[in-house]
C-alpha cells in the first residue's frame, strides 16, 4: 500500500488549526452575545456597536471554519483507521499533544482576561457566564483530544459522531442566537448611509459657517458655500439634501432610515469650525439627533457679543 503519511499529516494539522480557530471565534461569539444580553451601564454606544461587530465576525468565521473542521476531522479519523504506518501514527500523536499544550495556554490566557475584566468592574453576571462558557467549550475540546491521543475514538466511531453532533448543535444554537442580536445586512447598510448623510450635513454646516464668517451673511444656496468643490449629494434611494434660509437662520434636511441611536449624536461634534485662537464657534455641542424619515436640523444665528463672534449657530428642536 502506498505511503501517504505526509498527506495525512497535513490533514491532521489542518484539522487542529481549524479546531482552534473555531474555538476562538465560538468564544468571541459567546462573550459578545453575553455583553449584549447583559448590558453594562458604563457601556457607550460605540462599545455596544463593537460587540455587534464582534458577533458578526464570530458568525462569519464559524460558518467557514467549523464545517471545515468537521469535514477534515472525519477524513483524518477515517485515514487513521486505515493507515498502519507507525511514523504517521506517531506524528499525529505528537500533534495532538502539542495542540493540547497550546490549548491549555490559550485557556489560561483567556481565563486571565475574563478575571481581569471582572476586576476592572465588569458586572458579575457577565463574568460568571463568560467563565462558564470558556470552561465548557475549551474543556470539551480538551477532553475529546485527550481521549483521541489515547486512541479512544478509533474503536468507538459512533460515540465520536455523537460527540460531534452535540458540539455542532451548540455551535448552531450560538449562531442563531448571534443572528438575533445583530441587524440584517440591509439594516446595517441603511444605518451606514444614515451616518454618511450626517457627516455630509455637518460638512455643509461647516462651510455655511465659514461663508457666514467671511461674508457676514448666509449663502443664498448651498452651492455658494462650495465654490470649486463638489456639493455632497444624498445616497441613491434617499431624498435630496435640502438647504433653506429661515427667519432666524437656516435649516438642513435629509432622509434617514432610522432614528438616532442613544449617544450617537455626541460623537459628531468634531464638525464645528474653530476660531484662529482655537475657541469653538458653537457654544453648545451641535445636536444631530433625528427621527426616521425626512428630518430637518434648524440652526439659529446668535446675538452680538463682545467676546464671542456674532455668527454663533445653535441647534434648536
Coordinates of C-alpha atoms in Angstrom, one line a residue:
X1 CA 0.0 0.0 0.0
X2 CA 1.4 3.4 -1.0
X3 CA 2.5 5.5 1.9
X4 CA 0.5 8.8 2.2
X5 CA 2.0 9.8 5.6
X6 CA 2.8 13.4 4.5
X7 CA -0.7 14.0 3.2
X8 CA -2.3 12.5 6.3
X9 CA 0.0 14.6 8.5
X10 CA -1.1 17.8 6.7
X11 CA -4.8 16.8 7.0
X12 CA -4.3 16.3 10.8
X13 CA -2.6 19.7 11.1
X14 CA -5.4 21.4 9.1
X15 CA -7.9 19.7 11.4
X16 CA -6.3 21.1 14.5
X17 CA -5.8 24.6 13.1
X18 CA -9.5 24.8 12.1
X19 CA -10.4 23.4 15.5
X20 CA -8.6 26.2 17.4
X21 CA -9.9 28.9 15.0
X22 CA -13.4 27.5 15.6
X23 CA -12.9 27.5 19.4
X24 CA -11.5 31.1 19.4
X25 CA -14.4 32.5 17.4
X26 CA -17.0 30.5 19.2
X27 CA -15.7 32.1 22.4
X28 CA -15.7 35.6 20.7
X29 CA -19.4 34.9 19.8
X30 CA -20.3 33.7 23.2
X31 CA -18.6 36.6 25.0
X32 CA -20.1 39.3 22.9
X33 CA -23.6 37.8 23.0
X34 CA -23.3 37.8 26.8
X35 CA -22.3 41.5 26.6
X36 CA -25.4 42.3 24.5
X37 CA -27.8 40.2 26.7
X38 CA -26.5 41.7 29.9
X39 CA -25.6 45.4 29.0
X40 CA -23.4 47.3 31.5
X41 CA -24.4 50.9 32.4
X42 CA -20.9 52.0 31.6
X43 CA -21.0 50.7 28.0
X44 CA -21.1 53.5 25.4
X45 CA -22.9 53.4 22.2
X46 CA -19.7 52.6 20.3
X47 CA -18.8 49.8 22.7
X48 CA -22.2 48.2 22.1
X49 CA -21.6 48.6 18.3
X50 CA -18.2 46.9 18.8
X51 CA -19.9 44.0 20.5
X52 CA -22.3 43.6 17.5
X53 CA -19.3 43.8 15.1
X54 CA -17.6 41.1 17.0
X55 CA -20.7 39.0 16.8
X56 CA -20.7 39.4 13.0
X57 CA -17.0 38.4 12.9
X58 CA -17.7 35.3 15.0
X59 CA -20.7 34.3 12.9
X60 CA -18.7 34.7 9.6
X61 CA -15.6 32.8 10.9
X62 CA -17.7 29.9 12.4
X63 CA -19.7 29.5 9.3
X64 CA -16.5 28.9 7.4
X65 CA -14.1 27.2 9.8
X66 CA -16.4 24.9 11.9
X67 CA -17.8 22.9 8.9
X68 CA -14.2 22.7 7.5
X69 CA -13.1 21.3 10.9
X70 CA -15.8 18.7 10.9
X71 CA -15.0 17.6 7.3
X72 CA -11.3 17.4 8.0
X73 CA -11.7 15.6 11.3
X74 CA -13.9 12.9 9.7
X75 CA -11.3 12.5 6.9
X76 CA -8.5 12.3 9.5
X77 CA -10.3 9.7 11.6
X78 CA -11.0 7.6 8.5
X79 CA -7.4 7.7 7.5
X80 CA -6.2 6.8 10.9
X81 CA -8.3 3.6 10.9
X82 CA -6.9 2.6 7.6
X83 CA -3.2 3.8 8.0
X84 CA -0.8 1.3 9.6
X85 CA 2.3 3.4 9.3
X86 CA 3.9 3.9 12.7
X87 CA 5.5 7.2 11.6
X88 CA 2.1 8.6 10.7
X89 CA 0.5 7.5 14.0
X90 CA 3.5 8.9 15.9
X91 CA 3.3 12.2 14.1
X92 CA -0.4 12.6 14.8
X93 CA 0.0 11.8 18.5
X94 CA 2.8 14.4 18.7
X95 CA 0.5 17.0 17.0
X96 CA -2.4 16.2 19.3
X97 CA -0.3 16.5 22.5
X98 CA 1.2 19.7 21.1
X99 CA -2.2 21.1 20.4
X100 CA -3.3 20.2 24.0
X101 CA -0.4 22.1 25.3
X102 CA -1.2 25.2 23.2
X103 CA -4.9 24.8 24.1
X104 CA -4.0 24.8 27.7
X105 CA -2.1 28.0 27.3
X106 CA -5.0 29.6 25.5
X107 CA -7.4 28.5 28.2
X108 CA -5.3 30.0 30.9
X109 CA -4.8 33.2 28.9
X110 CA -8.5 33.6 28.2
X111 CA -9.3 32.9 31.9
X112 CA -6.9 35.6 33.0
X113 CA -8.6 38.1 30.6
X114 CA -12.0 37.2 31.9
X115 CA -10.9 37.6 35.5
X116 CA -9.1 40.9 34.7
X117 CA -12.3 42.2 33.1
X118 CA -14.2 41.3 36.3
X119 CA -11.5 43.1 38.4
X120 CA -11.8 46.2 36.2
X121 CA -15.5 46.5 37.0
X122 CA -17.4 44.1 34.7
X123 CA -20.7 43.0 36.1
X124 CA -20.7 39.7 38.0
X125 CA -23.3 38.0 35.7
X126 CA -21.1 38.6 32.7
X127 CA -18.0 37.2 34.5
X128 CA -19.8 34.1 35.6
X129 CA -21.3 33.3 32.2
X130 CA -18.0 34.0 30.3
X131 CA -16.0 31.9 32.7
X132 CA -18.6 29.1 32.4
X133 CA -18.6 29.3 28.5
X134 CA -14.8 29.3 28.5
X135 CA -14.5 26.2 30.7
X136 CA -17.3 24.3 28.9
X137 CA -16.1 24.9 25.3
X138 CA -12.3 24.5 25.9
X139 CA -12.9 21.7 28.4
X140 CA -15.0 19.8 25.8
X141 CA -12.3 20.1 23.2
X142 CA -9.6 19.2 25.7
X143 CA -11.5 16.0 26.7
X144 CA -12.1 14.9 23.1
X145 CA -8.4 15.3 22.1
X146 CA -7.1 13.8 25.3
X147 CA -9.1 10.7 24.6
X148 CA -8.1 10.9 21.0
X149 CA -4.4 10.7 21.9
X150 CA -5.2 7.5 23.7
X151 CA -6.9 6.0 20.7
X152 CA -10.3 6.0 22.4
X153 CA -12.3 7.2 19.4
X154 CA -10.7 4.8 16.9
X155 CA -12.7 2.0 18.4
X156 CA -15.8 4.0 19.2
X157 CA -16.7 5.7 15.9
X158 CA -20.4 6.1 16.7
X159 CA -19.7 7.7 20.1
X160 CA -17.3 10.1 18.3
X161 CA -20.0 11.0 15.8
X162 CA -22.5 11.7 18.6
X163 CA -19.9 13.9 20.3
X164 CA -19.5 15.9 17.0
X165 CA -23.3 16.2 16.6
X166 CA -23.6 17.6 20.1
X167 CA -20.9 20.2 19.5
X168 CA -22.5 21.1 16.2
X169 CA -25.8 21.6 18.0
X170 CA -24.1 24.0 20.4
X171 CA -22.4 25.9 17.6
X172 CA -25.7 26.1 15.6
X173 CA -27.6 27.4 18.7
X174 CA -24.9 30.0 19.3
X175 CA -25.1 31.1 15.6
X176 CA -28.9 31.5 15.7
X177 CA -28.6 33.5 19.0
X178 CA -26.0 35.7 17.5
X179 CA -28.2 36.4 14.4
X180 CA -31.0 37.6 16.7
X181 CA -28.7 40.2 18.3
X182 CA -27.5 41.9 15.1
X183 CA -29.2 43.8 12.3
X184 CA -29.7 42.3 8.9
X185 CA -27.2 43.2 6.2
X186 CA -29.9 45.6 4.7
X187 CA -30.4 47.3 8.0
X188 CA -26.7 47.7 8.6
X189 CA -26.3 49.3 5.1
X190 CA -29.1 51.7 5.8
X191 CA -27.6 52.7 9.2
X192 CA -24.2 53.3 7.4
X193 CA -26.0 55.5 4.9
X194 CA -27.6 57.5 7.8
X195 CA -24.1 58.0 9.3
X196 CA -22.7 59.2 5.9
X197 CA -25.6 61.6 5.5
X198 CA -25.0 63.1 8.9
X199 CA -21.3 63.6 8.0
X200 CA -22.4 65.3 4.7
X201 CA -24.8 67.6 6.6
X202 CA -22.1 68.5 9.1
X203 CA -19.7 69.4 6.2
X204 CA -22.4 71.6 4.8
X205 CA -22.9 73.4 8.1
X206 CA -19.1 73.8 8.4
X207 CA -19.0 75.5 5.1
X208 CA -22.0 77.6 5.7
X209 CA -20.5 78.9 9.0
X210 CA -17.2 79.6 7.2
X211 CA -19.1 81.5 4.5
X212 CA -21.0 83.4 7.2
X213 CA -17.9 84.4 9.0
X214 CA -16.2 85.6 5.8
X215 CA -19.2 87.5 4.3
X216 CA -21.4 88.4 7.3
X217 CA -24.4 86.8 5.6
X218 CA -25.7 83.3 4.9
X219 CA -25.2 81.9 1.5
X220 CA -28.4 82.0 -0.7
X221 CA -27.7 78.5 -1.9
X222 CA -25.6 75.6 -0.7
X223 CA -23.6 75.8 -3.9
X224 CA -22.4 79.3 -2.9
X225 CA -20.6 77.7 0.1
X226 CA -18.9 75.1 -2.1
X227 CA -17.0 77.2 -4.6
X228 CA -14.7 75.0 -6.5
X229 CA -15.7 71.9 -4.5
X230 CA -18.4 69.4 -5.3
X231 CA -21.5 69.6 -3.2
X232 CA -22.4 66.4 -1.3
X233 CA -25.4 64.6 -2.7
X234 CA -27.8 62.2 -0.9
X235 CA -27.3 58.4 -1.3
X236 CA -29.3 56.7 -4.1
X237 CA -32.8 55.9 -3.0
X238 CA -32.9 58.8 -0.5
X239 CA -34.5 62.2 -0.9
X240 CA -32.1 65.0 -2.0
X241 CA -30.4 67.1 0.7
X242 CA -32.2 70.5 1.3
X243 CA -30.7 73.8 2.5
X244 CA -33.2 76.6 3.2
X245 CA -32.9 80.0 4.8
X246 CA -35.3 80.8 7.7
X247 CA -36.2 84.0 9.6
X248 CA -33.6 83.1 12.3
X249 CA -31.0 81.2 10.4
X250 CA -31.2 78.2 8.1
X251 CA -32.1 74.5 8.1
X252 CA -30.5 71.4 6.6
X253 CA -32.7 68.4 5.8
X254 CA -32.2 64.8 4.8
X255 CA -34.0 61.5 4.8
X256 CA -33.0 58.9 7.4
X257 CA -33.9 55.2 7.7
X258 CA -33.7 55.0 11.5
X259 CA -33.9 57.4 14.4
X260 CA -30.6 58.4 16.1
X261 CA -29.3 55.7 18.4
X262 CA -28.6 56.8 22.0
X263 CA -25.3 58.6 22.3
X264 CA -24.6 58.7 18.6
X265 CA -25.0 62.5 18.1
X266 CA -22.4 63.2 20.7
X267 CA -19.8 61.6 18.5
X268 CA -20.5 64.1 15.7
X269 CA -19.3 67.2 17.5
X270 CA -16.0 67.3 15.6
X271 CA -17.6 69.2 12.6
X272 CA -17.7 72.5 14.5
X273 CA -15.2 75.0 12.9
X274 CA -12.8 76.9 15.2
X275 CA -11.6 80.5 15.6
X276 CA -7.9 81.1 14.8
X277 CA -7.3 81.0 18.6
X278 CA -8.9 77.6 18.8
X279 CA -12.1 78.6 20.5
X280 CA -15.1 76.7 19.2
X281 CA -17.6 78.7 17.1
X282 CA -20.5 76.9 18.7
X283 CA -21.1 77.5 22.4
X284 CA -23.1 74.3 22.8
X285 CA -22.4 71.0 21.0
X286 CA -24.3 70.5 17.8
X287 CA -27.4 68.5 18.2
X288 CA -27.6 65.9 15.4
X289 CA -30.3 63.7 16.9
X290 CA -33.0 62.9 14.3
X291 CA -36.1 60.8 13.8
X292 CA -36.7 58.3 11.0
X293 CA -37.9 59.7 7.7
X294 CA -37.3 63.2 6.3
X295 CA -35.9 65.4 9.0
X296 CA -34.6 69.0 9.2
X297 CA -32.0 70.4 11.5
X298 CA -32.7 74.1 12.4
X299 CA -29.9 76.5 13.1
X300 CA -30.2 80.0 14.6
X301 CA -27.8 82.9 14.3
X302 CA -26.6 84.1 17.7
X303 CA -26.8 87.5 19.3
X304 CA -23.9 90.0 19.1
X305 CA -21.3 89.6 21.8
X306 CA -18.0 91.4 22.6
X307 CA -16.2 88.2 23.4
X308 CA -17.9 85.7 21.0
X309 CA -18.2 86.0 17.2
X310 CA -21.8 87.1 16.3
X311 CA -22.2 84.2 13.9
X312 CA -22.8 81.6 16.6
X313 CA -25.1 78.9 15.2
X314 CA -27.1 77.0 17.8
X315 CA -29.3 74.0 17.3
X316 CA -33.0 74.1 18.1
X317 CA -35.6 71.4 18.0

